[in-house]
Coordinates of C-alpha atoms and ligand atoms in Angstrom, one line a residue:
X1 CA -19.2 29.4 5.4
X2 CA -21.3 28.4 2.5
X3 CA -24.4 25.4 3.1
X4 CA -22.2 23.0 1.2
X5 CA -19.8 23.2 4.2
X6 CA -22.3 24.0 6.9
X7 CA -23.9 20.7 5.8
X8 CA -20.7 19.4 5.5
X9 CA -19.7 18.4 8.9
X10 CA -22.6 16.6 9.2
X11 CA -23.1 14.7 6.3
X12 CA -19.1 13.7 6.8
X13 CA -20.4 12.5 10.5
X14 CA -23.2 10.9 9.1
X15 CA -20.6 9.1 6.5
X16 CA -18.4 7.9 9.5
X17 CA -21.0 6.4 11.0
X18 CA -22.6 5.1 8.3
X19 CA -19.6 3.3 7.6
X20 CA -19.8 -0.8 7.4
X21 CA -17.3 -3.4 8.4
X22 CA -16.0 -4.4 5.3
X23 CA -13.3 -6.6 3.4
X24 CA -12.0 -3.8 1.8
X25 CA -9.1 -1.4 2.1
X26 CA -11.1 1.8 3.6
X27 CA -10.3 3.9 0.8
X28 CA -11.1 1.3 -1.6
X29 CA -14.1 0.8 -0.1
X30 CA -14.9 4.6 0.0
X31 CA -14.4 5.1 -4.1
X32 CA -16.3 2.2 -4.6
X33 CA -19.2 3.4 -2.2
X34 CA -19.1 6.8 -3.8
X35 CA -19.5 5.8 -7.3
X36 CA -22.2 3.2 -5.9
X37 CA -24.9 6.3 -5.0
X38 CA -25.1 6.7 -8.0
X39 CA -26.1 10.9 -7.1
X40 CA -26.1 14.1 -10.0
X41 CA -22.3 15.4 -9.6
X42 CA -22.7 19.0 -9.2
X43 CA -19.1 18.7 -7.9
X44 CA -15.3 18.8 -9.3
X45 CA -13.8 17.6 -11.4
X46 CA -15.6 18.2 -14.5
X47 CA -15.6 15.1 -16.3
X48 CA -18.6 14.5 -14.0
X49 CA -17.2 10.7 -13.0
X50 CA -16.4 10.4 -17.1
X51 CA -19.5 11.7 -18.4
X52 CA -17.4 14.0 -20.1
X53 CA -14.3 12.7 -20.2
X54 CA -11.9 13.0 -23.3
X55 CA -12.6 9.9 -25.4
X56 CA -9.1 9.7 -27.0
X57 CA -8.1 9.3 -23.3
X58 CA -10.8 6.7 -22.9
X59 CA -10.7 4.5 -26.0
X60 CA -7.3 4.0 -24.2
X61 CA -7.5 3.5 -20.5
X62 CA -11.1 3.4 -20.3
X63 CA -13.4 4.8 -18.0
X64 CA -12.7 3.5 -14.6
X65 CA -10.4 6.3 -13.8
X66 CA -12.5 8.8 -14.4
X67 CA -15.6 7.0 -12.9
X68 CA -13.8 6.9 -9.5
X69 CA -12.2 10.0 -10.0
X70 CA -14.0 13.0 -7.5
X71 CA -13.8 15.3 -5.0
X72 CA -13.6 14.9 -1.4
X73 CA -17.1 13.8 -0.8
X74 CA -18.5 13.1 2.7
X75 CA -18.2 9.2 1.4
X76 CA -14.6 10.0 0.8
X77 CA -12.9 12.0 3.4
X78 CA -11.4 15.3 4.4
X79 CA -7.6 15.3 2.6
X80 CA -6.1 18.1 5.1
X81 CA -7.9 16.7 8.1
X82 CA -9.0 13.0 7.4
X83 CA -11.5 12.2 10.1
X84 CA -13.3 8.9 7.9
X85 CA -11.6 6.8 5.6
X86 CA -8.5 8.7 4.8
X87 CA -7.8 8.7 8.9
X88 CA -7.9 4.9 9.0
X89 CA -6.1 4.1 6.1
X90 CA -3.1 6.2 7.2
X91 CA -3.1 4.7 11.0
X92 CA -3.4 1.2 9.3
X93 CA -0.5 2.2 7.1
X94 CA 1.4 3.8 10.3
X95 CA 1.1 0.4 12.0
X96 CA 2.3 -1.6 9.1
X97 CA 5.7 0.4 8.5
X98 CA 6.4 1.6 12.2
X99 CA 5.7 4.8 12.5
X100 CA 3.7 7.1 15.1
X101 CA 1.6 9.1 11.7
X102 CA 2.1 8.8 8.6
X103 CA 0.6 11.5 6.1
X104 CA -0.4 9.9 2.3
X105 CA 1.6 12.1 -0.3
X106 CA -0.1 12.6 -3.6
X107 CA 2.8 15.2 -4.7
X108 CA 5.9 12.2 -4.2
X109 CA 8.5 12.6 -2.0
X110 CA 9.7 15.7 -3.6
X111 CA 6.8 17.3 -1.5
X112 CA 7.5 15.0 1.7
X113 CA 11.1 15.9 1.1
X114 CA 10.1 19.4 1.0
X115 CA 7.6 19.0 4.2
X116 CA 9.9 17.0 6.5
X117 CA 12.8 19.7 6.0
X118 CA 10.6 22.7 6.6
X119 CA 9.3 21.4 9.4
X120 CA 12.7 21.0 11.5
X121 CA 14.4 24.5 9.5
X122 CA 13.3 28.2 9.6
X123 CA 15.4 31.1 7.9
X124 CA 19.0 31.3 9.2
X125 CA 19.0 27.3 10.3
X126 CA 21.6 25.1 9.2
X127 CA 20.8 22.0 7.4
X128 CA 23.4 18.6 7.6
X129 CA 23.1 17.0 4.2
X130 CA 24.9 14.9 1.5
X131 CA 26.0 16.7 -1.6
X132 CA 24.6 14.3 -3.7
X133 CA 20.8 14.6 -2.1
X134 CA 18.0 14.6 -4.5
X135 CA 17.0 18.3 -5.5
X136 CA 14.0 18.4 -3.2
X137 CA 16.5 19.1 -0.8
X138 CA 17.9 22.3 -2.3
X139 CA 14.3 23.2 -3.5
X140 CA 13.4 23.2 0.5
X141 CA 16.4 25.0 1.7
X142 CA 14.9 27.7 -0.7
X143 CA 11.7 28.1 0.7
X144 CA 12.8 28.1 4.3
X145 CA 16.0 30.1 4.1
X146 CA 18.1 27.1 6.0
X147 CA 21.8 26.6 5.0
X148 CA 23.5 23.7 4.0
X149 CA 26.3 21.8 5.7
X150 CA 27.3 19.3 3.3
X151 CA 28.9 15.7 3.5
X152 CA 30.7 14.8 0.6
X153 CA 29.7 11.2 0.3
X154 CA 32.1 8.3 -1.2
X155 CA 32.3 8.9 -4.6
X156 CA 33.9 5.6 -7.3
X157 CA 35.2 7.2 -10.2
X158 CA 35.1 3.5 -11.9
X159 CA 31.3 3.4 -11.7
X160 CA 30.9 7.3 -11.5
X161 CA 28.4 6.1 -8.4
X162 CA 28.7 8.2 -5.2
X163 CA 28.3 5.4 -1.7
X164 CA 26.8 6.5 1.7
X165 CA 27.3 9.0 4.3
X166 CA 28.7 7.3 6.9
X167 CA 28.2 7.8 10.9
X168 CA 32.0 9.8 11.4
X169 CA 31.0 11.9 9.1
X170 CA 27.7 13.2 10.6
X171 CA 29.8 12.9 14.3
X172 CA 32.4 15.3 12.6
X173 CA 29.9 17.5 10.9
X174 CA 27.8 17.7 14.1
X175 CA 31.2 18.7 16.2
X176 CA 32.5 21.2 13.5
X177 CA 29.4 23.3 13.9
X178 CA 29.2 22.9 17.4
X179 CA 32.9 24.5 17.6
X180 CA 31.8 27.3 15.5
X181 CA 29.0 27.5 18.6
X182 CA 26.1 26.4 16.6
X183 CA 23.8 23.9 16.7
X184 CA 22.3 22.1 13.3
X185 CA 18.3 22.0 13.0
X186 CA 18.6 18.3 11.4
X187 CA 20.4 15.7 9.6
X188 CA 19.0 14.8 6.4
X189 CA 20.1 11.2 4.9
X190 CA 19.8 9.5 1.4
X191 CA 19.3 5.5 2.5
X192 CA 19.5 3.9 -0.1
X193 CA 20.6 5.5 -2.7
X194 CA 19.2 5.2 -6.1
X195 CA 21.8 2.6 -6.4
X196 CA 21.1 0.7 -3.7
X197 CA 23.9 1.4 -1.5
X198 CA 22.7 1.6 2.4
X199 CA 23.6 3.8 5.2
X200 CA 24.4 2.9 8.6
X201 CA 21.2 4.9 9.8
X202 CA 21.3 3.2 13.4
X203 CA 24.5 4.7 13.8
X204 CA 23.7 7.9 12.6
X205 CA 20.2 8.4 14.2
X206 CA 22.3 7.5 17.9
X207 CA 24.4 10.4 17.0
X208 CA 22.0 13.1 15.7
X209 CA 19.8 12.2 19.4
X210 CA 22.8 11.8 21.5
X211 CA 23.1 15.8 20.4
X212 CA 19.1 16.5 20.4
X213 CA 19.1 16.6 16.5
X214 CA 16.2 15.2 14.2
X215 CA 17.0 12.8 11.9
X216 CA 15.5 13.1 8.1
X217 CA 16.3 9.6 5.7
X218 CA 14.9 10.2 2.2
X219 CA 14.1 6.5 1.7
X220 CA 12.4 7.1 -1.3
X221 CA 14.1 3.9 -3.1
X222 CA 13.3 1.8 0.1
X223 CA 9.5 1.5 0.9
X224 CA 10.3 -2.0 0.4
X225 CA 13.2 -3.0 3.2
X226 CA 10.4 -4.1 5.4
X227 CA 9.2 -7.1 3.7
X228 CA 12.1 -9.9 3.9
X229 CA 14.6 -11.0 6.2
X230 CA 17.4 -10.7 3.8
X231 CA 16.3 -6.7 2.9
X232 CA 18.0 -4.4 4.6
X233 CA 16.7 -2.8 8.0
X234 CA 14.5 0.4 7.3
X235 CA 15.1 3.3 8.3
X236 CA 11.8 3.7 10.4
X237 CA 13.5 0.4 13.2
X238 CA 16.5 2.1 12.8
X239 CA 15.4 5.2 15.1
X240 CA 14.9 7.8 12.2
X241 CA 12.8 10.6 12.7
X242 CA 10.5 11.4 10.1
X243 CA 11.0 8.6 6.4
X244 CA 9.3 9.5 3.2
X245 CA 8.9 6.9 0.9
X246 CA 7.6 6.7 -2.9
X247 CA 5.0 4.3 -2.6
X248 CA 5.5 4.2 -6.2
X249 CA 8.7 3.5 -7.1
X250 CA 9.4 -0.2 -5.9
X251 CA 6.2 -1.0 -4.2
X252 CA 2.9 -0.9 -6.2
X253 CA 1.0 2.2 -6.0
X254 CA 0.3 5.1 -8.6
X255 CA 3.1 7.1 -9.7
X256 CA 3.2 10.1 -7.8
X257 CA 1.6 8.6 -4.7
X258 CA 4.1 8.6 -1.3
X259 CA 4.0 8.3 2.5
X260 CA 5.5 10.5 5.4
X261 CA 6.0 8.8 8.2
X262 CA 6.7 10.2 11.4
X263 CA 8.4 8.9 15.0
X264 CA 9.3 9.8 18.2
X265 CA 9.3 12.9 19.7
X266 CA 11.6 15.0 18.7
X267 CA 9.9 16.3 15.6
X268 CA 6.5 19.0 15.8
X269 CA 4.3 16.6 14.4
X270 CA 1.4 19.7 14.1
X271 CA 4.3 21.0 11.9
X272 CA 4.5 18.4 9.8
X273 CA 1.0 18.9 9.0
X274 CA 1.0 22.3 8.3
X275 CA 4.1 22.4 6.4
X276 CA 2.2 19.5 4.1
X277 CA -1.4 21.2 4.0
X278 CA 0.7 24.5 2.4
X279 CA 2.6 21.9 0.3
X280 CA 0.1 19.5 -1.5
X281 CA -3.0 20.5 -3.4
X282 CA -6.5 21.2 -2.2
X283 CA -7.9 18.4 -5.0
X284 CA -6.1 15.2 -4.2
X285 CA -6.5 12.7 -6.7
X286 CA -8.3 10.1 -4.6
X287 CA -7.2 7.1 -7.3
X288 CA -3.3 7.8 -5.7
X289 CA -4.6 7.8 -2.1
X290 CA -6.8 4.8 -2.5
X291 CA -3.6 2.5 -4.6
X292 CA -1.2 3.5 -1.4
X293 CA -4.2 2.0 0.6
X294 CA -5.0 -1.3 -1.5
X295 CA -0.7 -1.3 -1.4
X296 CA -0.6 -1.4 2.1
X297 CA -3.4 -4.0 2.6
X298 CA -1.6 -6.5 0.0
X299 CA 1.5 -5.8 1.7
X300 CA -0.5 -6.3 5.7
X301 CA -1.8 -10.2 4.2
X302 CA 1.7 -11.5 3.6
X303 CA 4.1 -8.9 5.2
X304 CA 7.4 -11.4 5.9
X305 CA 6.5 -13.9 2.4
X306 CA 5.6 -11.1 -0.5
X307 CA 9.0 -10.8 -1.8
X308 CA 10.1 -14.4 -1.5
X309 CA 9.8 -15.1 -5.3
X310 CA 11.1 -12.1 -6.8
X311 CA 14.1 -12.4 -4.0
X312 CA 15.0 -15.6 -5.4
X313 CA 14.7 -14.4 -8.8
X314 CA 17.5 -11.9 -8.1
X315 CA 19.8 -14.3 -7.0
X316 CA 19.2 -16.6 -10.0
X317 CA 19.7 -13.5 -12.3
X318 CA 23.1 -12.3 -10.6
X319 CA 24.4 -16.3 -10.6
X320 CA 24.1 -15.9 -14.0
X321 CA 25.2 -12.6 -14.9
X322 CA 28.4 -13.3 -12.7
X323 CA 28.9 -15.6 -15.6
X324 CA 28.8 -13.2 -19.0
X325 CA 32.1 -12.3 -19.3
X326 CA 33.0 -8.0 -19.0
X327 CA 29.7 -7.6 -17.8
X328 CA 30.2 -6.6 -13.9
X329 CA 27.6 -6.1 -11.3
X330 CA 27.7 -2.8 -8.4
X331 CA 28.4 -4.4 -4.7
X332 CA 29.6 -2.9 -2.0
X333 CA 32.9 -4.1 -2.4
X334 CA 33.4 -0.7 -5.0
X335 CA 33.5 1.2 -1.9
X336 CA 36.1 1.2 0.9
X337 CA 34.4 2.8 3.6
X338 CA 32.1 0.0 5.6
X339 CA 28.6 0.3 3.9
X340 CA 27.0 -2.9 5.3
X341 CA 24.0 -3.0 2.8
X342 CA 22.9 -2.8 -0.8
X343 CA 19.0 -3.2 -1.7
X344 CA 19.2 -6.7 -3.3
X345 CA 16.1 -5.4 -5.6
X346 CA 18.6 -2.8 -7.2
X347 CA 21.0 -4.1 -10.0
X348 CA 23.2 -1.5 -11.5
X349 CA 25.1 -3.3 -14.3
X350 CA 28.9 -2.0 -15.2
X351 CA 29.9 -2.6 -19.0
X352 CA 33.5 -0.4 -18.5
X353 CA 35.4 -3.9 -19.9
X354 CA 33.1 -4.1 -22.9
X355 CA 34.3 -0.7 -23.6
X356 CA 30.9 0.5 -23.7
X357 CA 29.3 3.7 -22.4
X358 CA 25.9 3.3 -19.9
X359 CA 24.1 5.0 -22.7
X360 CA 25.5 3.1 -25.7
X361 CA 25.0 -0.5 -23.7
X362 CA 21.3 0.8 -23.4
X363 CA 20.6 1.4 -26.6
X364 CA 22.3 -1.8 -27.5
X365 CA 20.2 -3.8 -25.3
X366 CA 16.5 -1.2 -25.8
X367 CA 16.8 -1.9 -29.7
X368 CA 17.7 -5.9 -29.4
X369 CA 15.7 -6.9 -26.9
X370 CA 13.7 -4.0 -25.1
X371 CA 15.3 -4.3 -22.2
X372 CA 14.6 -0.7 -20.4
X373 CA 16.6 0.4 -17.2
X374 CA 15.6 2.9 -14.4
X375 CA 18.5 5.0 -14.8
X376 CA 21.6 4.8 -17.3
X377 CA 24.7 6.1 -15.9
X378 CA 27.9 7.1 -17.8
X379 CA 29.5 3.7 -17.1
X380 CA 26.5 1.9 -16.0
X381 CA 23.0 1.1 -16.0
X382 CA 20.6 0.6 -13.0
X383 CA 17.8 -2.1 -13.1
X384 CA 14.8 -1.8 -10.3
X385 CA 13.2 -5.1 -9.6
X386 CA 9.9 -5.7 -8.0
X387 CA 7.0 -7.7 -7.5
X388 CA 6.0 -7.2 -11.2
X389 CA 9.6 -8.3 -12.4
X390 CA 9.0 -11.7 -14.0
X391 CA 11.1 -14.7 -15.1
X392 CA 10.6 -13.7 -18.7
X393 CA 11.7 -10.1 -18.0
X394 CA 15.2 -11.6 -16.5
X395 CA 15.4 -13.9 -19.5
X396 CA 15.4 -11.5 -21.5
X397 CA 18.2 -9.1 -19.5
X398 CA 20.4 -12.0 -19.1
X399 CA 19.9 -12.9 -22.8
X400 CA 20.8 -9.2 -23.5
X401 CA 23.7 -9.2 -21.9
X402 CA 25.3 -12.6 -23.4
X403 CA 24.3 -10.5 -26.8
X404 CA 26.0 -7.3 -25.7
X405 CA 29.1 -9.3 -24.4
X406 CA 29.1 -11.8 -27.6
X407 CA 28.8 -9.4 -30.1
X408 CA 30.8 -6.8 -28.7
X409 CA 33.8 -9.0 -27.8
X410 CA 33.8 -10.4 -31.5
X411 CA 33.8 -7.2 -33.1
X412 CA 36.8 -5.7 -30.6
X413 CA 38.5 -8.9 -30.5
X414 CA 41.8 -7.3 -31.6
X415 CA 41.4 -4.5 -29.0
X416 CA 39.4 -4.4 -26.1
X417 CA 39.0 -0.9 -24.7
X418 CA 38.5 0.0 -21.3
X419 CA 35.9 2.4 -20.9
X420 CA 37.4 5.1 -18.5
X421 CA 33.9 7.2 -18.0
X422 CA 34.4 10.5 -16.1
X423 CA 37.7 11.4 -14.8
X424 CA 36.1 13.6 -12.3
X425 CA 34.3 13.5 -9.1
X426 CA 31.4 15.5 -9.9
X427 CA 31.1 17.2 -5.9
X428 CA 34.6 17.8 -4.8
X429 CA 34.8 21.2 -3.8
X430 CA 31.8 23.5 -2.9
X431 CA 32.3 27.5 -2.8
X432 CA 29.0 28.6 -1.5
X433 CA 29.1 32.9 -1.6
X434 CA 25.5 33.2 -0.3
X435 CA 22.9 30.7 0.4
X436 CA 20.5 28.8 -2.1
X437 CA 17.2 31.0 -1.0
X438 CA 19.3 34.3 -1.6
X439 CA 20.5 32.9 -4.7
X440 CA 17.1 31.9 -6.1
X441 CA 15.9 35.4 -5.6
X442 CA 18.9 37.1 -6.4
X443 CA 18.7 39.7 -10.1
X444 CA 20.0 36.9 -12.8
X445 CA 22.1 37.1 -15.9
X446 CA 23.2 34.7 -18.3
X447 CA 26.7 34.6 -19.4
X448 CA 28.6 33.1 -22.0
X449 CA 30.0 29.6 -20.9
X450 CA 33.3 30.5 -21.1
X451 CA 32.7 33.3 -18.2
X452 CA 31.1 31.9 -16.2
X453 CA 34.1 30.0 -14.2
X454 CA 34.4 32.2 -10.5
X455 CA 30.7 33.8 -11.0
X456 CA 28.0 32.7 -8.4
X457 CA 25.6 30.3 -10.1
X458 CA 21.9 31.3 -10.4
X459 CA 20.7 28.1 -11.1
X460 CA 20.3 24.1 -10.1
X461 CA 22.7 22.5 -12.8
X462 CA 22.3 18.5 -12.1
X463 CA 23.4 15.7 -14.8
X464 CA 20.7 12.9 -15.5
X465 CA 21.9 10.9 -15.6
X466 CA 23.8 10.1 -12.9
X467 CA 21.3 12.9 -11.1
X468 CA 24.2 14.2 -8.8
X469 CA 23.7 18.1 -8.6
X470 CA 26.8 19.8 -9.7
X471 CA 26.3 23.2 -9.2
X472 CA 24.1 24.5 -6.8
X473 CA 22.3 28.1 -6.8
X474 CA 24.6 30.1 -4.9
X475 CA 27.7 28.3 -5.6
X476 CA 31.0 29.7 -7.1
X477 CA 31.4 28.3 -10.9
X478 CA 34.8 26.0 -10.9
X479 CA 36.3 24.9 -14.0
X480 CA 36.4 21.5 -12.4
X481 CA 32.8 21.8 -12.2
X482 CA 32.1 23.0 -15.6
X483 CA 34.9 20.5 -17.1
X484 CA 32.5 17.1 -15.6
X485 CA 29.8 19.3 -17.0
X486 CA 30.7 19.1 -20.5
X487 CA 32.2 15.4 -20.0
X488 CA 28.5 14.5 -19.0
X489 CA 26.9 16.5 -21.9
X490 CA 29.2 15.0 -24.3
X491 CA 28.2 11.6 -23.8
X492 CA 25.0 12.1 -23.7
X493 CA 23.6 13.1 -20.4
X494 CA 21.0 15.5 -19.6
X495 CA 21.8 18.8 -17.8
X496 CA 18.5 18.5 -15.7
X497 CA 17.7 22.4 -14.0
X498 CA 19.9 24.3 -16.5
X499 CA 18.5 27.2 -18.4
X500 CA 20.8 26.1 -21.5
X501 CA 21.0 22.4 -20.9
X502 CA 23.7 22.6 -24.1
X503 CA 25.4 24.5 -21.6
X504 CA 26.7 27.7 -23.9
X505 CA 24.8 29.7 -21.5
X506 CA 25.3 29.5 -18.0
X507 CA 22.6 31.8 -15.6
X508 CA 24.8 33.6 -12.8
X509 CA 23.8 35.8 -10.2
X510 CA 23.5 39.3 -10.4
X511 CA 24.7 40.8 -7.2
Ligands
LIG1 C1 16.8 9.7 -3.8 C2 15.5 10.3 -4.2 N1 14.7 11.1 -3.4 C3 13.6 11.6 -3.7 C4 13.1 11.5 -5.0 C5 11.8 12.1 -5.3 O1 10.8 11.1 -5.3 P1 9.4 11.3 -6.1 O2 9.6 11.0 -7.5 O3 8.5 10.3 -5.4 O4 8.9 12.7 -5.9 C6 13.8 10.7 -5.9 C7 13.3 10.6 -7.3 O5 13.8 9.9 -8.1 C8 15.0 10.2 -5.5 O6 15.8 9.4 -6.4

């Protein structure tokens, strides 16, 4: 042990107790403090709080960031084992969404995702998932050697959108291993989805517990559900086990910054921890860890009132939108099984009847009147409101889309085309020969494309958009899979994962 961390302990004591009441967010408070001492930064990182920090960078942003930018300082806090600020700001954040511990993420929650699924799987474990979960999924059934069990999710051609799990599905997937004699380590949920579209998580969480199994929900696109009546319940009240949330993605905090949040009993919450202390880096950005703070303190002074305005200018935006003609708007009436909810903040926008692609509406509408979405599908595009969405930004959308359905009408009037999209559910058969881990590590080769139909896939092939993973390392190669492929390519989509995202090469294993 070196005299920096002999000292250490006491100095961080010393911090603690130091510590004065104050109006701040603690870890607001702590950055502000630190950069208040003023002291000669022998220390990481070594821009030495921005003394040499680039000055393209700079001229730009300026030099807050890199003033408040250090290491973990006794005025700061431990990041693996938070004892000062850090400690508070997560209990304070715990309280606020409902959980027993939350953890602060400053790896998203790709690394939560990673964490939570880690800590309820070891090697030879069998995981219940949807096929359409976000790849952190498969990237954590690689590391701890668990199999998947997969749902195949509701999937609406018209929209190429998958829905929700729903609770029969876990209760049959739950039974079908339990006939085979085993048990599954956990139940791992997408709620909602990045289109909104809710799962009955109550439901679900009763059945997973009524058979002793944790319940995971990747609410990543749901930090928000807590703060209005009219937002769906989260999944925290709704008897899940362990949530991750990005912070980031409809709430306000730095991109990249997300919580874990942990509940009940069923879970190894000392697991948890160590699965995220091998997971996230040693040199937490402290900027990330104090914005989820300052987040959770704007949200704590105006928890049920927050969201009133931009809730109202949702439903002022789809009123209108209901009225531009060919321009149709996701609900859950596009799927027949009983989803009961659909974030109200998410607004995925159909343009089939204009016959338009998502991609060619987007460029359309990015070119004319800068309108940019948070994901373009093949027959859609999905729009994330938030508490920074302003009247001016829906102005413009809704005077987009008069535009697109104007100008497009007038220049098809003789024949409108229906856009038909993808013909193909992108998920409907899975051939796995060995499991992801095995596959990951397996000897690779590539092979012409051509070839490749019946060979074991070697890598994670997934379409962005819509993001749905078609091919999964250690899945057979089906035509019907490499046919949806080359639809997506073709108009215009990104093969996220592949080797060869043109596709002429595919990687295969080489067993
Ligand atoms: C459903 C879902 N889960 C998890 C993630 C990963 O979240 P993050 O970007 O915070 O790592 C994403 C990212 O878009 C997502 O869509």
């Amino acid at each position: 042990m070196g005299p920096r961390e002999q000292e250490g302990t006491t100095l961080f004591d010393q911090a603690k107790v130091k510590r004065k009441e104050t109006k701040l967010p603690p870890l607001v408070n702590a950055i502000t403090t630190s950069v208040k001492k003023n002291s000669a930064p022998f220390h990481f990182p070594g821009h030495k709080r921005g003394m040499a920090a680039p000055s393209s960078l700079v001229d730009v942003i300026g030099n807050g960031p890199f003033l408040h930018d250090a290491t973990e300082l006794p005025e700061l806090d431990r990041f693996a084992y938070p004892t000062g600020p850090l400690l508070d700001a997560q209990k304070m954040a715990a309280d606020l969404f409902g959980a027993s511990q939350t953890w602060f993420l400053v790896c998203g929650t790709t690394c939560g995702i990673l964490a939570a699924i880690m800590s309820i799987c070891s090697p030879g474990d069998t995981l219940i998932l949807a096929r359409n979960s976000h790849v952190s999924a498969t990237s954590a059934m690689v590391l701890c050697g668990a199999l998947p069990n997969y749902i195949l999710p509701e999937y609406n051609l018209q929209w190429g959108i998958a829905g929700g799990v729903t609770p029969s599905q876990v209760k049959m997937a739950i039974e079908e291993l339990e006939q085979e004699g085993k048990k599954a380590a956990g139940v791992f949920i997408t709620s909602p989805t990045y289109n909104g579209v809710c799962s009955n998580i109550s439901e679900i969480s009763q059945i997973c517990h009524s058979h002793g199994i944790p319940l995971i929900v990747d609410e990543a696109h749901g930090a928000h559900f807590k703060f209005h009546p009219d937002m769906p319940k989260t999944a925290l009240s709704q008897g899940a086990d362990i949530v991750i949330q990005s912070t980031h993605k409809v709430l306000c905090s730095f991109s990249q910054s997300s919580m874990l949040h942990l509940s009940g009993d069923l879970i190894d919450r000392d697991r948890v921890h160590k699965c995220l202390q091998s997971l996230q880096t040693t040199s937490p950005n402290w900027l990330l860890l104090a914005s989820l703070d300052a987040t959770r303190d704007e949200l704590s002074k105006n928890p049920n009132t927050l969201f009133n305005e931009v809730m109202e200018l949702v439903i002022q935006v789809k009123e209108l939108i209901n009225h531009i003609p060919r321009v149709s708007l996701l609900d859950l009436s596009c799927f027949s099984n009983n989803f009961s909810f659909m974030d109200p903040l998410r607004m995925t926008i159909g343009v089939q009847e204009l016959g338009l692609s998502g991609f060619e509406a987007y460029n359309i509408l990015s070119t004319s009147h800068g309108i940019e979405p948070e994901l373009i599908g093949t027959q859609s595009f999905t729009l994330a409101f938030s508490l920074g969405t302003t009247k001016e930004h829906t102005q413009r959308l809704v005077s987009g889309l008069k535009y697109l359905s104007i100008n497009f009408l007038q220049e098809e009037r003789e024949i409108i085309k229906i856009y038909h999209g993808i013909e193909r559910v992108p998920f409907g058969e899975v051939y796995m020969s060995c499991t992801p881990r095995e596959a990951f590590f397996a000897k690779k080769k590539k092979v012409n494309f051509e070839k490749s139909i019946g060979e074991v896939c070697g890598e994670f092939i997934c379409p962005f958009p819509p993001g749905i993973p078609v091919l999964i390392p250690g899945e057979i190669i089906t035509k019907r899979a490499m046919d949806y492929l080359i639809q997506v390519k073709d108009q215009g989509g990104f093969l996220k994962g592949a080797v060869d995202p043109l596709l002429s090469t595919v990687v295969v294993c080489d067993f």
